[in-house]
mmCIF file of C-alpha atoms and ligand atoms in Angstrom:
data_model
loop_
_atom_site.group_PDB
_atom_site.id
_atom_site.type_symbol
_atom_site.label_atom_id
_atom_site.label_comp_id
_atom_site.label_asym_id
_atom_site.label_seq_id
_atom_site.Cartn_x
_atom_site.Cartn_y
_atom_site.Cartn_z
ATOM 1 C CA UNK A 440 0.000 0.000 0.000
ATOM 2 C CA UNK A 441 2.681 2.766 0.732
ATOM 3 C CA UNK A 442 5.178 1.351 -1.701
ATOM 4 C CA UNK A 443 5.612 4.547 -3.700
ATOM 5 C CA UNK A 444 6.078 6.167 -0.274
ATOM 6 C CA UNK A 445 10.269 5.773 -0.926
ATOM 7 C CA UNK A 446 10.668 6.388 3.041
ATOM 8 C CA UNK A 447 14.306 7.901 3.926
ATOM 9 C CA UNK A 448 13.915 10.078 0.630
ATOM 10 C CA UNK A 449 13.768 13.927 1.218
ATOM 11 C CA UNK A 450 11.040 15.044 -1.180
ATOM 12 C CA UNK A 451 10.543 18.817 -0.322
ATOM 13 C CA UNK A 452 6.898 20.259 -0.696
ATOM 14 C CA UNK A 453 7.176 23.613 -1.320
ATOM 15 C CA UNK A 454 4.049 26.369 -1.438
ATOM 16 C CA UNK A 455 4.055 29.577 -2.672
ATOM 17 C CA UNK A 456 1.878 31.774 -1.287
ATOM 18 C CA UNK A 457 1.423 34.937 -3.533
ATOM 19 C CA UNK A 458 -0.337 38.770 -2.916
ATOM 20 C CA UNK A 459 0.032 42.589 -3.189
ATOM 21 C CA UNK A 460 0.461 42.381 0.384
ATOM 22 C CA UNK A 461 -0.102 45.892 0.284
ATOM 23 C CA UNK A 462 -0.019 45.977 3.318
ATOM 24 C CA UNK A 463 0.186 42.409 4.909
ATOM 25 C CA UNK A 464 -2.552 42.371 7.633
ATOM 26 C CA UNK A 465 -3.393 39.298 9.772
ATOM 27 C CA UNK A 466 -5.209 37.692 7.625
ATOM 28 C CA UNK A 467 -2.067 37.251 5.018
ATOM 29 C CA UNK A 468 -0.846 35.842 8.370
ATOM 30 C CA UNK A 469 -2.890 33.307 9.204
ATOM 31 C CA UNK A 470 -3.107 31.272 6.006
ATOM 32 C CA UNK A 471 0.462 31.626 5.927
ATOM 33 C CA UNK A 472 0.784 30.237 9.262
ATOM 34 C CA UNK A 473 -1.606 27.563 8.387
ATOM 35 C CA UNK A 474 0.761 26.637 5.190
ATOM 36 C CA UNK A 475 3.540 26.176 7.102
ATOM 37 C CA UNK A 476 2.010 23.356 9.252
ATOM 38 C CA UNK A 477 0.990 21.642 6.026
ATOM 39 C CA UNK A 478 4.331 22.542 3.797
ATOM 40 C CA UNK A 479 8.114 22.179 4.462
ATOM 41 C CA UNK A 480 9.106 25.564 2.741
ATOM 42 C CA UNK A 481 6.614 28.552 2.193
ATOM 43 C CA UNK A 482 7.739 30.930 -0.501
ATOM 44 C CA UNK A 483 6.005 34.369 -0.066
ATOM 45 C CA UNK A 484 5.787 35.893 -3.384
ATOM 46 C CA UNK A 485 5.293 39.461 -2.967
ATOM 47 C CA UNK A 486 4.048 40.800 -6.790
ATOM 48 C CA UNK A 487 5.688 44.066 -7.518
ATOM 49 C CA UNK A 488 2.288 45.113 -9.501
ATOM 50 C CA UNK A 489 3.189 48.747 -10.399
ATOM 51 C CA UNK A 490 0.087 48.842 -12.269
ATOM 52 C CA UNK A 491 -2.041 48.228 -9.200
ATOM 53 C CA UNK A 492 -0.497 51.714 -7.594
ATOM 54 C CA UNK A 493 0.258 50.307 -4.271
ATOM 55 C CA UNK A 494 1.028 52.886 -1.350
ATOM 56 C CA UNK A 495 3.652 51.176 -0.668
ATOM 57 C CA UNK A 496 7.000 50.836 -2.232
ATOM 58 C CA UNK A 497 7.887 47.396 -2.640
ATOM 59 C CA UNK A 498 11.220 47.057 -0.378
ATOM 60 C CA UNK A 499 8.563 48.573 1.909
ATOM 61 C CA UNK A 500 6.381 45.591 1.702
ATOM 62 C CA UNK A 501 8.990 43.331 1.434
ATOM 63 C CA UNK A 502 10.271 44.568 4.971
ATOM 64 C CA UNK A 503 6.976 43.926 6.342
ATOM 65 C CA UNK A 504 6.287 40.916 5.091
ATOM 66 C CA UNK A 505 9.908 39.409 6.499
ATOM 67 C CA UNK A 506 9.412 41.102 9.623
ATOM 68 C CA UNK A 507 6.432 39.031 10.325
ATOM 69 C CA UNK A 508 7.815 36.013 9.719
ATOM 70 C CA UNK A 509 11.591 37.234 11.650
ATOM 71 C CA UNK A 510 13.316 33.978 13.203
ATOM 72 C CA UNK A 511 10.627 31.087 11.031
ATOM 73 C CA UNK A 512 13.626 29.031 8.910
ATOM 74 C CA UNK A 513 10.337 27.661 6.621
ATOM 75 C CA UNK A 514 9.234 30.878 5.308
ATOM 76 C CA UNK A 515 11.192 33.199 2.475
ATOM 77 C CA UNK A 516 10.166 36.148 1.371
ATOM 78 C CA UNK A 517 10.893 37.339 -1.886
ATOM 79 C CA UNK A 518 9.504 39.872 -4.917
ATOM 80 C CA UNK A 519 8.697 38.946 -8.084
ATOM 81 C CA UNK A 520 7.862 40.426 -11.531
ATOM 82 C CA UNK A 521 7.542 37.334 -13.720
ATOM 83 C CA UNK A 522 4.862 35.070 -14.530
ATOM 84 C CA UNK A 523 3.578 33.538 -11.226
ATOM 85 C CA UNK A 524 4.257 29.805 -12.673
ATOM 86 C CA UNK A 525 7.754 31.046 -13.498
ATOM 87 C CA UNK A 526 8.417 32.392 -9.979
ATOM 88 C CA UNK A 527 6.770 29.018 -8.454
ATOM 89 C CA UNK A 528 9.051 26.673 -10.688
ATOM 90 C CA UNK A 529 12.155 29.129 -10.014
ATOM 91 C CA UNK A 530 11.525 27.597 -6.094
ATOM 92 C CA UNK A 531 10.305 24.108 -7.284
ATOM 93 C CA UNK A 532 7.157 24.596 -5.723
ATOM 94 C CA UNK A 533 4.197 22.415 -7.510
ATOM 95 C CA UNK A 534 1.396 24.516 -5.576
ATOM 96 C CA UNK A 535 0.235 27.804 -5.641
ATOM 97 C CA UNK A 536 -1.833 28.784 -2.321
ATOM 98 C CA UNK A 537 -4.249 31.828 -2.118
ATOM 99 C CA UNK A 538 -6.718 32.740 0.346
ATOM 100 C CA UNK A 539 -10.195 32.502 -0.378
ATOM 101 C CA UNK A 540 -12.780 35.011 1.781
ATOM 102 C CA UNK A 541 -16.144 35.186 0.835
ATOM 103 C CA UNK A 542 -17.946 33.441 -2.656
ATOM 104 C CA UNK A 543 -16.924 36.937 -4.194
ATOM 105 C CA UNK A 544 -13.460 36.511 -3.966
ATOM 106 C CA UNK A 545 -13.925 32.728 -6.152
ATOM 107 C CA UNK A 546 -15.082 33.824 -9.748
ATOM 108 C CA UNK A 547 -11.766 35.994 -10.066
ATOM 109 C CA UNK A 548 -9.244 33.203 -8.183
ATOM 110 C CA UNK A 549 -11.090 30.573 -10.657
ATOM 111 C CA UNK A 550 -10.125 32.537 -13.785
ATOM 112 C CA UNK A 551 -6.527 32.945 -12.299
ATOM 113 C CA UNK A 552 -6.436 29.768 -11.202
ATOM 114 C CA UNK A 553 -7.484 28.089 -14.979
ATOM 115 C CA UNK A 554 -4.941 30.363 -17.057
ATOM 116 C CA UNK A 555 -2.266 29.234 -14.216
ATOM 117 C CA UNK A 556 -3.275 25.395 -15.378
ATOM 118 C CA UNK A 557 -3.285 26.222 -18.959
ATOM 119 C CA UNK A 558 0.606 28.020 -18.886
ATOM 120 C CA UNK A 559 1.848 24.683 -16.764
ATOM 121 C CA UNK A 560 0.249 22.039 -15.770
ATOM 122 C CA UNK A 561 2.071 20.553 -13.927
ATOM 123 C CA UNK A 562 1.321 23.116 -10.874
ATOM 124 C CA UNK A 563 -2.007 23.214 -8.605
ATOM 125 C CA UNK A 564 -3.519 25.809 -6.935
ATOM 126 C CA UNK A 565 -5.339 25.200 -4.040
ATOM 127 C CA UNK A 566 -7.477 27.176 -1.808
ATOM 128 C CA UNK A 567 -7.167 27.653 1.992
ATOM 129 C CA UNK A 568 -10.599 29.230 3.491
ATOM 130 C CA UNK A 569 -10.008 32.381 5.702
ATOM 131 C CA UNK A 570 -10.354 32.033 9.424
ATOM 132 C CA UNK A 571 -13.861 33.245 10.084
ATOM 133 C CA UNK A 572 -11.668 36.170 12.579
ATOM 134 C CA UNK A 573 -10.264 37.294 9.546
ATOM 135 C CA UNK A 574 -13.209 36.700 6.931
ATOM 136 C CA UNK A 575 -13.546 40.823 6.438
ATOM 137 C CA UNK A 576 -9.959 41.683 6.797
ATOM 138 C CA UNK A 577 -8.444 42.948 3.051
ATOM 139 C CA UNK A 578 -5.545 45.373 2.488
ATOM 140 C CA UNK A 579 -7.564 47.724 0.825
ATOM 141 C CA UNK A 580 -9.812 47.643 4.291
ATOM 142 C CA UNK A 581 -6.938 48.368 6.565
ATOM 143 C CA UNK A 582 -5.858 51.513 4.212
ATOM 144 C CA UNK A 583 -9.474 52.676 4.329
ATOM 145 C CA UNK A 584 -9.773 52.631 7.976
ATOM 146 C CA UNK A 585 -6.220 54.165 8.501
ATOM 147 C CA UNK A 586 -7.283 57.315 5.821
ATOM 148 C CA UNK A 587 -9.894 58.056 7.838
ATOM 149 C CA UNK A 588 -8.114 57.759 10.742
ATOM 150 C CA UNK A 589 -9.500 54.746 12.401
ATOM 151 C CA UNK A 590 -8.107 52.439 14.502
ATOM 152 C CA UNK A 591 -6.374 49.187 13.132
ATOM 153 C CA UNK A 592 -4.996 47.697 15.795
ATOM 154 C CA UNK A 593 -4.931 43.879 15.578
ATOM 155 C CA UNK A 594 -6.006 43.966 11.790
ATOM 156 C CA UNK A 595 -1.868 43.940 10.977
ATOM 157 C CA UNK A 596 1.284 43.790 12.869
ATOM 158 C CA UNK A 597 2.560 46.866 14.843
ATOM 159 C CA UNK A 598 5.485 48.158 12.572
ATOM 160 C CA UNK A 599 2.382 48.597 9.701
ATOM 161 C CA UNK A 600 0.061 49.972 12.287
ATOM 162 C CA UNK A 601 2.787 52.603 12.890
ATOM 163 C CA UNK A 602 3.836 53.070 9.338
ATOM 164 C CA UNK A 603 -0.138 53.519 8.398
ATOM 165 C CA UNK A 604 -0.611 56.157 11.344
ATOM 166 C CA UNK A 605 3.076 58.361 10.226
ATOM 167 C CA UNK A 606 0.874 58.527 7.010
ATOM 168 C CA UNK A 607 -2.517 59.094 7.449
ATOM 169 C CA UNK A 608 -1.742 60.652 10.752
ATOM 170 C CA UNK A 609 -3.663 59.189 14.222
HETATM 171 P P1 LIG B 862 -3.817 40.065 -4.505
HETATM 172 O O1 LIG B 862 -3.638 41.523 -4.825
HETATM 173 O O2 LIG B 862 -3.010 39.155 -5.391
HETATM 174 O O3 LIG B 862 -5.241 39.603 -4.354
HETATM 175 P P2 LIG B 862 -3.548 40.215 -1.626
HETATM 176 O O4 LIG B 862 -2.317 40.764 -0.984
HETATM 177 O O5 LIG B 862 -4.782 41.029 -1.546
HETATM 178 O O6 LIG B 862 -3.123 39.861 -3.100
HETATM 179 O O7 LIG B 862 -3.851 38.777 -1.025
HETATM 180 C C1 LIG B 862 -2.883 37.760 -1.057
HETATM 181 C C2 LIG B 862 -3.535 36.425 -0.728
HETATM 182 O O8 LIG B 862 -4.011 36.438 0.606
HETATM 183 C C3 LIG B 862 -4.743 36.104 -1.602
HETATM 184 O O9 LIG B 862 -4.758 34.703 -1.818
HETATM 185 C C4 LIG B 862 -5.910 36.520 -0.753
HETATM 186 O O10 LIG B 862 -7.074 35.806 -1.095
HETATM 187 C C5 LIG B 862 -5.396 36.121 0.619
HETATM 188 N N1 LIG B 862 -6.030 36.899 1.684
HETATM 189 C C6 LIG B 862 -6.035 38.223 1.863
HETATM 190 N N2 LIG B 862 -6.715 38.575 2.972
HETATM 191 C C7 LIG B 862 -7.156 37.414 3.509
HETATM 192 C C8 LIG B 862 -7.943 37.082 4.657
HETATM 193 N N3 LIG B 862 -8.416 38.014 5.465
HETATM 194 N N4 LIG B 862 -8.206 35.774 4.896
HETATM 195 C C9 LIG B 862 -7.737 34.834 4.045
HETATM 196 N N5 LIG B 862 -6.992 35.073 2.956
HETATM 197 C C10 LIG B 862 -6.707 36.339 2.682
#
């Protein structure tokens, strides 16, 4: 039954788990955190997506991103501007991870998901379903509260809720 299981073999799964992560908030977090219990190496892919305008820079993100995860050997952190299959196969990862939030979030994660499959097949995305604490949490949220000066404490780490307040002020 577990012949093809070639025990004493390393075979690495690696995940890459992809976003704007403009900023990261808790909820990029969590799924991250959930990846790691089911992956041995998580490869955040942080898309430099100029065309998306984000507020901030991407070294900026970046730093935020690895400061999360400071000190967690698993997880690395880099940018990309490539093809997401071509970033994914750069780290030998076979799957692609994304968050999925409410049924809104699936028709546009299907389409992405389906032109993924068509440019290689040989990678899968799969979906991890938000933690219902987190279900309303988006980056776009966060930056809305923080313009209008709300409060966004526990919706991202503290070096973000800092960063968002020298902006927008407090
Ligand atoms: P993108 O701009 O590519 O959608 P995001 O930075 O908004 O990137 O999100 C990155 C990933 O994290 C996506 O898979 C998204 O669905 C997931 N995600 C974002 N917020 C949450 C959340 N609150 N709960 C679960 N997944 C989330």
């Amino acid at each position: 039954m577990w012949d093809n299981l070639k025990l004493g073999e390393e075979i690495m799964r690696v995940v890459v788990c992809p976003g704007s992560f403009d900023p990261i908030t808790n909820g990029h977090i969590d799924i991250i955190e959930r990846a790691c219990q089911l992956f041995d190496k998580v490869v955040v892919g942080v898309a430099v997506n100029p065309e998306k305008h984000p507020l901030f820079s991407i070294e900026e993100r970046l730093k935020f991103v690895r400061n999360a995860f400071k000190g967690k050997s698993k997880v690395l952190v880099e940018a990309y501007d490539t093809l997401l299959v071509d970033f994914a196969n750069r780290f030998g990862a076979k799957v692609i991870m994304r968050g999925l939030r409410a049924v809104s979030d699936f028709e546009r994660e299907f389409q992405i998901a389906q032109l993924n499959k068509k440019l290689d097949p040989t990678i899968e995305t799969l979906f991890m379903m938000t933690n219902y604490k987190y279900a309303y949490l988006s980056s776009s949220a966060v930056k809305e509260i923080a313009q209008y000066k709300g409060c966004v404490k526990g919706l991202v780490p503290l070096d973000v809720e800092e960063r968002l307040y020298e902006i927008y002020g407090k």
